[in-house]
Amino acid sequence: LIHGFGAPCHSYHQTLQPLADRLQARVIAADMPGFGLTERPKAIADFDPALMLEGLIEALNLREAGPIVTVGHSLGGLVVSE
């Protein structure tokens, strides 16, 4: 689950377990750069959705997530549609 502009991944905290139970799958919510517990990028250009997607893919690879289905809201939707 990828949050929208101005929201942290914590905004999904009540959704994660019910969704995981329903799908019988692991559900991950990630903070985009500059939101939640992540560091704010130094340049406005670093908020580019393609760069955010690269960071998301890197984080998922580190977690060895395997095949994934992405769901994004607002900015998150733009990022996952890249």
mmCIF file of N, CA and C in Angstrom:
data_model
loop_
_atom_site.group_PDB
_atom_site.id
_atom_site.type_symbol
_atom_site.label_atom_id
_atom_site.label_comp_id
_atom_site.label_asym_id
_atom_site.label_seq_id
_atom_site.Cartn_x
_atom_site.Cartn_y
_atom_site.Cartn_z
ATOM 1 N N LEU A 1 0.852 -1.166 0.000
ATOM 2 C CA LEU A 1 0.000 0.000 0.000
ATOM 3 C C LEU A 1 0.897 1.229 0.000
ATOM 4 N N ILE A 2 0.676 2.107 -0.951
ATOM 5 C CA ILE A 2 1.489 3.302 -1.076
ATOM 6 C C ILE A 2 0.599 4.521 -0.836
ATOM 7 N N HIS A 3 0.955 5.317 0.160
ATOM 8 C CA HIS A 3 0.132 6.440 0.591
ATOM 9 C C HIS A 3 0.176 7.612 -0.380
ATOM 10 N N GLY A 4 -0.734 8.532 -0.158
ATOM 11 C CA GLY A 4 -0.804 9.744 -0.961
ATOM 12 C C GLY A 4 0.064 10.856 -0.405
ATOM 13 N N PHE A 5 0.098 11.978 -1.117
ATOM 14 C CA PHE A 5 0.905 13.128 -0.727
ATOM 15 C C PHE A 5 0.475 13.637 0.647
ATOM 16 N N GLY A 6 1.444 13.814 1.517
ATOM 17 C CA GLY A 6 1.182 14.362 2.840
ATOM 18 C C GLY A 6 0.776 13.345 3.886
ATOM 19 N N ALA A 7 0.675 12.094 3.522
ATOM 20 C CA ALA A 7 0.246 11.070 4.478
ATOM 21 C C ALA A 7 1.385 10.075 4.726
ATOM 22 N N PRO A 8 1.533 9.581 5.940
ATOM 23 C CA PRO A 8 2.521 8.530 6.213
ATOM 24 C C PRO A 8 1.891 7.152 6.014
ATOM 25 N N CYS A 9 2.732 6.137 5.936
ATOM 26 C CA CYS A 9 2.202 4.774 5.797
ATOM 27 C C CYS A 9 1.369 4.384 7.015
ATOM 28 N N HIS A 10 1.586 5.062 8.137
ATOM 29 C CA HIS A 10 0.811 4.789 9.347
ATOM 30 C C HIS A 10 -0.696 4.994 9.115
ATOM 31 N N SER A 11 -1.036 5.762 8.097
ATOM 32 C CA SER A 11 -2.455 5.993 7.818
ATOM 33 C C SER A 11 -3.175 4.699 7.431
ATOM 34 N N TYR A 12 -2.418 3.659 7.118
ATOM 35 C CA TYR A 12 -3.005 2.359 6.768
ATOM 36 C C TYR A 12 -3.018 1.377 7.944
ATOM 37 N N HIS A 13 -2.640 1.807 9.139
ATOM 38 C CA HIS A 13 -2.454 0.862 10.237
ATOM 39 C C HIS A 13 -3.695 0.029 10.550
ATOM 40 N N GLN A 14 -4.885 0.564 10.382
ATOM 41 C CA GLN A 14 -6.099 -0.221 10.661
ATOM 42 C C GLN A 14 -6.505 -1.100 9.476
ATOM 43 N N THR A 15 -5.867 -0.904 8.351
ATOM 44 C CA THR A 15 -6.210 -1.641 7.137
ATOM 45 C C THR A 15 -5.331 -2.863 6.924
ATOM 46 N N LEU A 16 -4.100 -2.815 7.415
ATOM 47 C CA LEU A 16 -3.114 -3.849 7.091
ATOM 48 C C LEU A 16 -3.557 -5.260 7.476
ATOM 49 N N GLN A 17 -3.887 -5.472 8.736
ATOM 50 C CA GLN A 17 -4.219 -6.840 9.173
ATOM 51 C C GLN A 17 -5.508 -7.366 8.545
ATOM 52 N N PRO A 18 -6.591 -6.587 8.524
ATOM 53 C CA PRO A 18 -7.797 -7.098 7.860
ATOM 54 C C PRO A 18 -7.558 -7.430 6.383
ATOM 55 N N LEU A 19 -6.773 -6.612 5.706
ATOM 56 C CA LEU A 19 -6.478 -6.880 4.301
ATOM 57 C C LEU A 19 -5.620 -8.137 4.151
ATOM 58 N N ALA A 20 -4.633 -8.292 5.014
ATOM 59 C CA ALA A 20 -3.789 -9.491 4.987
ATOM 60 C C ALA A 20 -4.621 -10.742 5.257
ATOM 61 N N ASP A 21 -5.528 -10.657 6.225
ATOM 62 C CA ASP A 21 -6.397 -11.801 6.529
ATOM 63 C C ASP A 21 -7.283 -12.143 5.343
ATOM 64 N N ARG A 22 -7.856 -11.122 4.737
ATOM 65 C CA ARG A 22 -8.771 -11.331 3.605
ATOM 66 C C ARG A 22 -8.049 -11.923 2.397
ATOM 67 N N LEU A 23 -6.845 -11.433 2.126
ATOM 68 C CA LEU A 23 -6.080 -11.893 0.958
ATOM 69 C C LEU A 23 -5.224 -13.112 1.245
ATOM 70 N N GLN A 24 -5.079 -13.446 2.523
ATOM 71 C CA GLN A 24 -4.176 -14.501 2.960
ATOM 72 C C GLN A 24 -2.792 -14.268 2.370
ATOM 73 N N ALA A 25 -2.310 -13.037 2.587
ATOM 74 C CA ALA A 25 -1.016 -12.619 2.055
ATOM 75 C C ALA A 25 -0.384 -11.607 3.000
ATOM 76 N N ARG A 26 0.883 -11.387 2.820
ATOM 77 C CA ARG A 26 1.576 -10.343 3.573
ATOM 78 C C ARG A 26 1.251 -8.996 2.930
ATOM 79 N N VAL A 27 0.930 -8.012 3.747
ATOM 80 C CA VAL A 27 0.618 -6.669 3.264
ATOM 81 C C VAL A 27 1.647 -5.708 3.853
ATOM 82 N N ILE A 28 2.252 -4.904 2.993
ATOM 83 C CA ILE A 28 3.291 -3.961 3.402
ATOM 84 C C ILE A 28 2.839 -2.553 3.044
ATOM 85 N N ALA A 29 3.022 -1.625 3.964
ATOM 86 C CA ALA A 29 2.794 -0.210 3.686
ATOM 87 C C ALA A 29 4.144 0.486 3.801
ATOM 88 N N ALA A 30 4.479 1.292 2.817
ATOM 89 C CA ALA A 30 5.785 1.948 2.789
ATOM 90 C C ALA A 30 5.631 3.463 2.803
ATOM 91 N N ASP A 31 6.559 4.134 3.489
ATOM 92 C CA ASP A 31 6.604 5.592 3.448
ATOM 93 C C ASP A 31 7.368 6.038 2.214
ATOM 94 N N MET A 32 6.832 7.011 1.523
ATOM 95 C CA MET A 32 7.532 7.636 0.412
ATOM 96 C C MET A 32 8.559 8.617 0.980
ATOM 97 N N PRO A 33 9.621 8.928 0.218
ATOM 98 C CA PRO A 33 10.647 9.850 0.714
ATOM 99 C C PRO A 33 10.051 11.187 1.157
ATOM 100 N N GLY A 34 10.439 11.599 2.351
ATOM 101 C CA GLY A 34 9.974 12.871 2.887
ATOM 102 C C GLY A 34 8.707 12.782 3.707
ATOM 103 N N PHE A 35 8.168 11.590 3.852
ATOM 104 C CA PHE A 35 6.934 11.395 4.607
ATOM 105 C C PHE A 35 7.159 10.377 5.717
ATOM 106 N N GLY A 36 6.344 10.453 6.756
ATOM 107 C CA GLY A 36 6.463 9.503 7.857
ATOM 108 C C GLY A 36 7.836 9.568 8.501
ATOM 109 N N LEU A 37 8.501 8.425 8.580
ATOM 110 C CA LEU A 37 9.798 8.343 9.249
ATOM 111 C C LEU A 37 10.976 8.462 8.286
ATOM 112 N N THR A 38 10.729 8.787 7.031
ATOM 113 C CA THR A 38 11.821 8.882 6.061
ATOM 114 C C THR A 38 12.430 10.285 6.062
ATOM 115 N N GLU A 39 13.652 10.362 5.538
ATOM 116 C CA GLU A 39 14.319 11.660 5.415
ATOM 117 C C GLU A 39 13.727 12.440 4.254
ATOM 118 N N ARG A 40 13.686 13.739 4.408
ATOM 119 C CA ARG A 40 13.182 14.617 3.352
ATOM 120 C C ARG A 40 14.260 14.763 2.287
ATOM 121 N N PRO A 41 13.910 14.538 1.025
ATOM 122 C CA PRO A 41 14.884 14.747 -0.048
ATOM 123 C C PRO A 41 15.404 16.184 -0.042
ATOM 124 N N LYS A 42 16.648 16.356 -0.487
ATOM 125 C CA LYS A 42 17.272 17.684 -0.475
ATOM 126 C C LYS A 42 16.748 18.580 -1.588
ATOM 127 N N ALA A 43 16.382 17.992 -2.725
ATOM 128 C CA ALA A 43 15.936 18.780 -3.874
ATOM 129 C C ALA A 43 14.500 18.415 -4.235
ATOM 130 N N ILE A 44 13.757 19.387 -4.695
ATOM 131 C CA ILE A 44 12.368 19.147 -5.101
ATOM 132 C C ILE A 44 12.304 18.125 -6.235
ATOM 133 N N ALA A 45 13.337 18.075 -7.072
ATOM 134 C CA ALA A 45 13.375 17.122 -8.181
ATOM 135 C C ALA A 45 13.402 15.674 -7.688
ATOM 136 N N ASP A 46 13.832 15.467 -6.433
ATOM 137 C CA ASP A 46 13.880 14.113 -5.876
ATOM 138 C C ASP A 46 12.504 13.562 -5.546
ATOM 139 N N PHE A 47 11.468 14.407 -5.641
ATOM 140 C CA PHE A 47 10.096 13.941 -5.440
ATOM 141 C C PHE A 47 9.510 13.392 -6.735
ATOM 142 N N ASP A 48 10.330 13.202 -7.751
ATOM 143 C CA ASP A 48 9.901 12.658 -9.035
ATOM 144 C C ASP A 48 9.336 11.245 -8.822
ATOM 145 N N PRO A 49 8.133 10.950 -9.339
ATOM 146 C CA PRO A 49 7.529 9.630 -9.140
ATOM 147 C C PRO A 49 8.406 8.470 -9.619
ATOM 148 N N ALA A 50 9.150 8.662 -10.708
ATOM 149 C CA ALA A 50 10.026 7.587 -11.197
ATOM 150 C C ALA A 50 11.127 7.282 -10.180
ATOM 151 N N LEU A 51 11.692 8.332 -9.557
ATOM 152 C CA LEU A 51 12.711 8.118 -8.528
ATOM 153 C C LEU A 51 12.109 7.472 -7.285
ATOM 154 N N MET A 52 10.897 7.883 -6.940
ATOM 155 C CA MET A 52 10.223 7.273 -5.788
ATOM 156 C C MET A 52 9.972 5.788 -6.046
ATOM 157 N N LEU A 53 9.609 5.452 -7.278
ATOM 158 C CA LEU A 53 9.384 4.053 -7.632
ATOM 159 C C LEU A 53 10.681 3.257 -7.514
ATOM 160 N N GLU A 54 11.798 3.827 -7.968
ATOM 161 C CA GLU A 54 13.089 3.143 -7.835
ATOM 162 C C GLU A 54 13.382 2.831 -6.369
ATOM 163 N N GLY A 55 13.138 3.806 -5.495
ATOM 164 C CA GLY A 55 13.360 3.587 -4.069
ATOM 165 C C GLY A 55 12.440 2.523 -3.502
ATOM 166 N N LEU A 56 11.200 2.507 -3.961
ATOM 167 C CA LEU A 56 10.242 1.497 -3.511
ATOM 168 C C LEU A 56 10.685 0.103 -3.943
ATOM 169 N N ILE A 57 11.114 -0.023 -5.191
ATOM 170 C CA ILE A 57 11.583 -1.317 -5.698
ATOM 171 C C ILE A 57 12.801 -1.780 -4.911
ATOM 172 N N GLU A 58 13.714 -0.859 -4.624
ATOM 173 C CA GLU A 58 14.900 -1.206 -3.837
ATOM 174 C C GLU A 58 14.504 -1.707 -2.453
ATOM 175 N N ALA A 59 13.575 -1.021 -1.801
ATOM 176 C CA ALA A 59 13.132 -1.433 -0.469
ATOM 177 C C ALA A 59 12.454 -2.801 -0.508
ATOM 178 N N LEU A 60 11.641 -3.049 -1.523
ATOM 179 C CA LEU A 60 10.969 -4.348 -1.634
ATOM 180 C C LEU A 60 11.968 -5.455 -1.922
ATOM 181 N N ASN A 61 12.979 -5.166 -2.713
ATOM 182 C CA ASN A 61 14.020 -6.157 -2.978
ATOM 183 C C ASN A 61 14.780 -6.505 -1.703
ATOM 184 N N LEU A 62 15.041 -5.515 -0.860
ATOM 185 C CA LEU A 62 15.722 -5.768 0.408
ATOM 186 C C LEU A 62 14.880 -6.653 1.320
ATOM 187 N N ARG A 63 13.570 -6.529 1.224
ATOM 188 C CA ARG A 63 12.662 -7.352 2.033
ATOM 189 C C ARG A 63 12.387 -8.705 1.389
ATOM 190 N N GLU A 64 12.977 -8.928 0.205
ATOM 191 C CA GLU A 64 12.749 -10.163 -0.548
ATOM 192 C C GLU A 64 11.254 -10.433 -0.674
ATOM 193 N N ALA A 65 10.540 -9.419 -1.134
ATOM 194 C CA ALA A 65 9.085 -9.471 -1.194
ATOM 195 C C ALA A 65 8.556 -10.448 -2.240
ATOM 196 N N GLY A 66 9.332 -10.771 -3.260
ATOM 197 C CA GLY A 66 8.831 -11.659 -4.306
ATOM 198 C C GLY A 66 7.807 -10.938 -5.159
ATOM 199 N N PRO A 67 6.941 -11.702 -5.834
ATOM 200 C CA PRO A 67 5.910 -11.063 -6.671
ATOM 201 C C PRO A 67 4.997 -10.190 -5.806
ATOM 202 N N ILE A 68 4.629 -9.025 -6.346
ATOM 203 C CA ILE A 68 3.811 -8.102 -5.559
ATOM 204 C C ILE A 68 2.634 -7.568 -6.367
ATOM 205 N N VAL A 69 1.652 -7.101 -5.634
ATOM 206 C CA VAL A 69 0.544 -6.330 -6.177
ATOM 207 C C VAL A 69 0.611 -4.996 -5.464
ATOM 208 N N THR A 70 0.601 -3.903 -6.211
ATOM 209 C CA THR A 70 0.689 -2.593 -5.577
ATOM 210 C C THR A 70 -0.649 -1.875 -5.661
ATOM 211 N N VAL A 71 -0.940 -1.134 -4.598
ATOM 212 C CA VAL A 71 -2.129 -0.293 -4.535
ATOM 213 C C VAL A 71 -1.664 1.052 -4.019
ATOM 214 N N GLY A 72 -1.962 2.097 -4.767
ATOM 215 C CA GLY A 72 -1.535 3.423 -4.357
ATOM 216 C C GLY A 72 -2.700 4.389 -4.303
ATOM 217 N N HIS A 73 -2.594 5.335 -3.396
ATOM 218 C CA HIS A 73 -3.602 6.386 -3.248
ATOM 219 C C HIS A 73 -2.954 7.717 -3.593
ATOM 220 N N SER A 74 -3.576 8.518 -4.432
ATOM 221 C CA SER A 74 -3.092 9.850 -4.775
ATOM 222 C C SER A 74 -1.664 9.759 -5.320
ATOM 223 N N LEU A 75 -0.700 10.378 -4.647
ATOM 224 C CA LEU A 75 0.693 10.308 -5.100
ATOM 225 C C LEU A 75 1.152 8.855 -5.220
ATOM 226 N N GLY A 76 0.727 8.010 -4.304
ATOM 227 C CA GLY A 76 1.091 6.599 -4.358
ATOM 228 C C GLY A 76 0.604 5.930 -5.618
ATOM 229 N N GLY A 77 -0.587 6.310 -6.065
ATOM 230 C CA GLY A 77 -1.113 5.782 -7.334
ATOM 231 C C GLY A 77 -0.276 6.200 -8.513
ATOM 232 N N LEU A 78 0.179 7.445 -8.502
ATOM 233 C CA LEU A 78 1.050 7.929 -9.566
ATOM 234 C C LEU A 78 2.368 7.180 -9.569
ATOM 235 N N VAL A 79 2.919 6.937 -8.398
ATOM 236 C CA VAL A 79 4.202 6.233 -8.283
ATOM 237 C C VAL A 79 4.072 4.799 -8.807
ATOM 238 N N VAL A 80 3.054 4.070 -8.378
ATOM 239 C CA VAL A 80 2.948 2.670 -8.787
ATOM 240 C C VAL A 80 2.519 2.516 -10.237
ATOM 241 N N SER A 81 2.005 3.588 -10.844
ATOM 242 C CA SER A 81 1.640 3.488 -12.253
ATOM 243 C C SER A 81 2.824 3.746 -13.177
ATOM 244 N N GLU A 82 3.961 4.175 -12.608
ATOM 245 C CA GLU A 82 5.162 4.456 -13.410
ATOM 246 C C GLU A 82 5.607 3.230 -14.159
#
